[in-house]
Coordinates of C-alpha atoms in Angstrom, one line a residue:
M1 CA 36.0 -11.8 0.7
S2 CA 35.1 -13.8 3.8
Q3 CA 31.9 -15.9 3.7
N4 CA 32.0 -16.5 7.4
P5 CA 29.5 -14.3 9.3
D6 CA 31.2 -12.0 11.8
I7 CA 28.5 -12.0 14.5
E8 CA 30.3 -9.7 17.0
T9 CA 30.7 -7.0 14.3
V10 CA 27.0 -7.2 13.5
K11 CA 26.1 -6.9 17.2
H12 CA 28.5 -3.9 17.7
Y13 CA 26.9 -2.1 14.7
L14 CA 23.3 -2.8 16.0
L15 CA 24.1 -1.5 19.5
A16 CA 25.6 1.7 18.0
L17 CA 22.7 2.1 15.7
Q18 CA 20.3 2.0 18.6
N19 CA 22.3 4.7 20.3
D20 CA 22.4 6.9 17.3
I21 CA 18.7 6.7 16.6
C22 CA 17.7 7.4 20.2
D23 CA 20.1 10.3 20.4
A24 CA 18.6 11.9 17.2
L25 CA 15.0 11.4 18.3
A26 CA 15.7 12.7 21.8
E27 CA 17.3 15.8 20.4
V28 CA 14.2 16.5 18.3
D29 CA 11.8 15.9 21.2
G30 CA 13.7 17.4 24.1
C31 CA 12.9 14.4 26.3
E32 CA 15.0 11.4 27.0
F33 CA 14.5 7.6 26.5
R34 CA 14.4 5.4 29.5
Q35 CA 16.3 2.1 29.1
D36 CA 15.2 -1.3 30.3
A37 CA 17.7 -4.1 30.1
W38 CA 16.2 -7.6 30.1
E39 CA 17.3 -11.3 29.9
R40 CA 15.5 -14.1 28.2
E41 CA 15.2 -17.3 30.2
Q42 CA 15.9 -19.5 27.2
G43 CA 19.0 -17.5 26.2
G44 CA 20.0 -14.0 25.3
G45 CA 18.3 -10.7 26.1
G46 CA 18.3 -7.1 25.0
R47 CA 17.8 -3.5 25.9
S48 CA 14.5 -1.7 25.3
R49 CA 14.4 2.1 25.1
V50 CA 11.1 3.9 25.3
L51 CA 10.2 7.6 25.2
E52 CA 6.6 8.2 26.4
E53 CA 4.6 11.4 26.6
G54 CA 7.3 13.5 25.0
K55 CA 6.7 16.9 23.4
V56 CA 6.9 15.5 19.9
F57 CA 6.5 11.8 20.3
E58 CA 3.6 10.4 22.2
K59 CA 5.5 7.0 22.2
A60 CA 8.8 6.0 20.7
G61 CA 10.3 2.6 21.2
V62 CA 13.7 1.5 20.0
N63 CA 14.5 -2.1 20.9
F64 CA 17.8 -4.1 20.6
S65 CA 17.6 -7.8 21.1
H66 CA 20.0 -10.7 20.8
V67 CA 18.4 -14.1 21.5
H68 CA 19.6 -17.6 21.0
G69 CA 18.3 -21.1 21.5
D70 CA 18.5 -24.8 20.6
G71 CA 15.5 -24.9 18.3
L72 CA 13.5 -22.6 16.1
P73 CA 9.8 -21.8 16.4
P74 CA 7.2 -22.9 13.8
S75 CA 7.2 -19.4 12.2
A76 CA 10.9 -19.8 11.3
T77 CA 10.7 -23.3 9.9
A78 CA 7.4 -23.3 8.1
S79 CA 8.9 -22.1 4.8
R80 CA 12.4 -23.4 5.5
P81 CA 12.2 -27.0 6.8
E82 CA 16.0 -27.4 6.4
L83 CA 16.3 -25.2 9.5
A84 CA 14.6 -27.7 11.8
G85 CA 16.9 -29.1 14.5
R86 CA 19.4 -26.2 14.3
S87 CA 20.4 -23.9 17.1
F88 CA 19.9 -20.2 16.3
Q89 CA 20.9 -16.7 17.1
A90 CA 18.8 -13.7 16.1
M91 CA 19.7 -10.1 16.7
G92 CA 18.3 -6.8 15.6
V93 CA 17.1 -3.3 16.2
S94 CA 13.4 -2.6 15.8
L95 CA 11.6 0.6 16.3
V96 CA 8.2 2.3 16.0
I97 CA 7.6 6.0 16.4
H98 CA 4.1 7.3 17.2
P99 CA 4.1 11.1 17.0
R100 CA 1.7 13.3 18.9
N101 CA 0.8 15.6 16.0
P102 CA -1.4 13.9 13.4
Y103 CA 0.5 15.8 10.6
V104 CA 3.7 13.9 11.5
P105 CA 3.6 10.3 10.1
T106 CA 4.2 7.3 12.2
S107 CA 7.4 5.4 11.1
H108 CA 8.9 2.0 11.6
A109 CA 12.3 0.5 11.0
N110 CA 14.0 -2.8 11.6
V111 CA 17.3 -4.3 10.7
R112 CA 18.2 -7.9 11.8
F113 CA 20.6 -10.8 11.4
F114 CA 19.8 -14.5 11.8
I115 CA 22.0 -17.5 11.9
A116 CA 21.1 -21.2 12.3
E117 CA 23.9 -23.7 13.0
K118 CA 24.2 -27.5 13.1
E119 CA 27.3 -29.6 13.8
D120 CA 29.0 -30.8 10.6
A121 CA 26.9 -28.5 8.4
E122 CA 27.5 -25.0 7.0
P123 CA 25.7 -22.3 8.9
V124 CA 22.6 -20.8 7.4
W125 CA 22.4 -17.0 7.8
W126 CA 20.7 -14.0 6.4
F127 CA 19.9 -10.3 6.9
G128 CA 16.5 -8.6 6.8
G129 CA 14.7 -5.4 7.6
G130 CA 13.6 -2.1 6.1
F131 CA 11.6 0.9 7.0
D132 CA 8.2 2.3 6.1
L133 CA 6.1 5.5 6.6
T134 CA 2.5 5.7 7.7
P135 CA 1.1 9.2 7.3
Y136 CA -2.4 10.2 8.6
Y137 CA -2.5 13.3 6.4
G138 CA -0.7 12.9 3.1
N139 CA 2.0 15.3 2.0
R140 CA 3.7 14.8 -1.3
E141 CA 6.9 16.6 -0.3
D142 CA 7.4 14.3 2.6
V143 CA 6.7 11.1 0.7
I144 CA 9.0 12.1 -2.1
H145 CA 11.8 12.8 0.4
W146 CA 11.2 9.5 2.1
H147 CA 11.5 7.6 -1.1
R148 CA 14.5 9.6 -2.4
T149 CA 16.3 8.6 0.8
S150 CA 15.2 5.0 0.4
K151 CA 16.6 5.1 -3.1
A152 CA 19.9 6.6 -1.8
A153 CA 20.2 3.8 0.7
C154 CA 20.0 1.3 -2.2
A155 CA 22.1 3.2 -4.7
P156 CA 25.5 1.5 -4.0
F157 CA 23.9 -1.9 -4.6
G158 CA 22.8 -1.4 -8.2
P159 CA 19.9 0.2 -10.1
G160 CA 17.6 -2.8 -9.5
A161 CA 17.8 -2.7 -5.7
Y162 CA 15.5 0.2 -4.9
P163 CA 12.6 -0.9 -7.2
K164 CA 12.9 -4.5 -5.9
Y165 CA 12.8 -3.6 -2.2
K166 CA 10.2 -0.9 -2.6
Q167 CA 7.9 -3.4 -4.3
W168 CA 8.6 -5.9 -1.5
C169 CA 7.7 -3.3 1.0
D170 CA 4.4 -2.4 -0.8
D171 CA 3.5 -6.1 -0.9
Y172 CA 4.5 -6.9 2.7
F173 CA 2.9 -4.0 4.5
F174 CA -0.5 -4.7 3.1
L175 CA -3.6 -5.5 5.2
K176 CA -5.3 -8.2 3.3
H177 CA -8.5 -8.1 5.4
R178 CA -8.8 -4.4 4.7
N179 CA -7.5 -4.6 1.1
E180 CA -5.3 -1.5 1.7
P181 CA -1.6 -0.7 2.3
R182 CA -0.5 0.3 5.8
G183 CA 1.1 3.4 4.5
V184 CA 3.2 4.8 1.7
G185 CA 5.9 2.2 1.9
G186 CA 9.7 2.4 1.8
L187 CA 12.0 -0.6 1.8
F188 CA 11.7 -4.2 2.9
F189 CA 14.1 -7.1 2.4
D190 CA 14.6 -10.6 3.9
D191 CA 16.6 -13.7 3.5
M192 CA 19.5 -11.6 2.1
N193 CA 22.8 -13.6 2.0
E194 CA 24.0 -12.9 -1.5
P195 CA 26.6 -12.4 -2.9
D196 CA 28.5 -12.7 0.3
F197 CA 28.5 -11.7 4.0
E198 CA 30.3 -8.3 3.5
T199 CA 27.9 -7.1 0.8
A200 CA 24.7 -8.2 2.6
F201 CA 26.0 -6.6 5.9
A202 CA 26.8 -3.4 4.0
F203 CA 23.2 -3.3 2.6
M204 CA 21.7 -3.8 6.1
R205 CA 24.0 -1.0 7.4
S206 CA 22.9 1.3 4.6
V207 CA 19.3 0.8 5.4
G208 CA 19.9 1.4 9.1
D209 CA 22.0 4.5 8.5
H210 CA 19.4 6.1 6.2
Y211 CA 16.5 5.9 8.6
I212 CA 17.1 9.1 10.5
P213 CA 18.0 11.1 7.4
A214 CA 14.7 9.9 5.9
Y215 CA 12.5 10.6 8.9
R216 CA 13.9 13.5 10.9
P217 CA 13.4 16.2 8.3
I218 CA 9.7 15.2 8.0
V219 CA 9.2 15.4 11.7
E220 CA 10.8 18.8 12.0
R221 CA 8.7 20.2 9.1
R222 CA 5.4 19.0 10.5
M223 CA 5.6 18.8 14.3
D224 CA 4.4 22.4 14.9
T225 CA 1.5 22.2 12.4
P226 CA -1.8 23.3 14.2
Y227 CA -4.4 20.6 14.6
G228 CA -7.7 20.0 16.3
E229 CA -10.0 17.3 17.6
R230 CA -11.0 16.1 14.1
E231 CA -7.4 15.4 13.1
R232 CA -6.7 13.7 16.4
E233 CA -9.7 11.4 16.1
F234 CA -8.7 10.4 12.6
Q235 CA -5.1 9.7 13.8
L236 CA -6.4 7.4 16.5
Y237 CA -8.7 5.7 14.1
R238 CA -5.9 5.1 11.6
R239 CA -3.6 3.8 14.3
G240 CA -6.0 0.9 14.5
R241 CA -4.7 -0.3 11.2
Y242 CA -1.2 -0.3 12.6
V243 CA -2.3 -2.5 15.5
E244 CA -4.1 -4.9 13.2
F245 CA -1.0 -5.3 11.0
N246 CA 1.4 -5.8 13.9
L247 CA -0.8 -8.4 15.7
V248 CA -2.0 -10.3 12.6
Y249 CA 0.8 -10.3 10.0
D250 CA 4.1 -8.9 11.4
R251 CA 6.8 -11.6 11.2
G252 CA 8.9 -10.1 14.0
T253 CA 5.9 -10.0 16.4
I254 CA 5.0 -13.6 15.7
F255 CA 8.7 -14.8 15.9
G256 CA 9.2 -12.9 19.2
L257 CA 6.1 -14.4 20.8
Q258 CA 6.7 -17.9 19.6
T259 CA 10.3 -17.9 20.9
G260 CA 9.2 -16.7 24.3
G261 CA 10.6 -13.2 23.9
R262 CA 9.9 -10.4 26.3
T263 CA 6.3 -9.4 25.7
E264 CA 6.7 -5.8 26.9
S265 CA 9.5 -5.3 24.3
I266 CA 7.7 -7.1 21.5
L267 CA 4.5 -5.1 22.0
M268 CA 6.2 -1.8 22.6
S269 CA 5.4 -1.0 19.0
L270 CA 1.7 -0.5 19.8
P271 CA 0.5 3.1 20.2
P272 CA -0.6 4.4 23.6
L273 CA -4.1 5.4 22.4
V274 CA -6.1 4.0 19.5
S275 CA -9.8 3.8 18.4
W276 CA -12.0 1.7 16.2
K277 CA -15.3 2.9 14.6
Y278 CA -17.8 0.6 13.1
D279 CA -18.0 0.9 9.3
W280 CA -16.6 4.4 9.2
H281 CA -15.9 6.2 5.9
P282 CA -14.3 9.6 5.4
E283 CA -16.3 12.5 4.1
P284 CA -16.0 12.8 0.3
G285 CA -13.5 15.5 -0.8
S286 CA -12.0 15.8 2.7
P287 CA -8.3 15.6 3.6
E288 CA -9.1 12.3 5.3
A289 CA -10.5 10.9 2.0
E290 CA -7.4 12.1 0.2
L291 CA -5.3 9.7 2.3
Y292 CA -7.3 6.8 0.9
E293 CA -7.7 8.0 -2.7
V294 CA -4.2 9.3 -3.3
Y295 CA -1.7 8.2 -0.7
L296 CA -2.8 4.6 0.0
K297 CA -2.3 3.7 -3.6
P298 CA 1.1 2.1 -4.2
Q299 CA 2.9 4.1 -6.9
D300 CA 6.2 5.3 -8.1
W301 CA 6.7 8.4 -6.0
L302 CA 9.9 9.5 -7.8
T303 CA 8.5 10.2 -11.3

């Protein structure tokens, strides 16, 4: 097996994945994505695709980027000082889907590849990514389906893969200042370069390829559920947690801003409408309270 990263093959896969995801979501919604190609002054560029004010999705953004440069930002070298002074390439597909109906969960997915190079030294490379689900109103059937599909994505890579990357997801998508998870989890992995390029690339592809099978059936089951002002207000309130995580903790957001990435594309993950209320608590025994008491508790959903 080759240990040398095949950058062009990774890029070809990521561009095709963006196409496939946009096609599937547009088919569900009935509206099309608009594309915005962009270039980064310091090197590289990408293509952002956004669907706004759709029938099903209030805002859906699916971004491909491939950026490169002579030096890495502080966010990339803080925990890996050996990368300082290396040139880099980073490419990936990142998406966030904000549905209109509060009974349809928000979802996020990201798959990415990174390589740092230096003359007379072996390249340092890795894959990362994952996907996670953020419901506003909990539904056990949906969460079980999401995690079964997550487990299926990991199945070819050994019995330990799913529990490892599920736990990593639970730990990563956690709002420390709120002491609560962002949602019901999924998969998260980073710094993957073992045992070789082919295997690590295959795992990233499996995660990317399982996103639509994980999410689309949930959307189609819930998108016509009746709702009123109460559910809509709760959805906008809970979206605030999404904004807080993305602006305070998310590595991709921080990396993009520190490398001079395109701000519109980096922040396309934010919802179009959101609200915050001071010291608000759900009514005891309500469906809103159930989200906190049952669904925002990391657990094994498959037992």
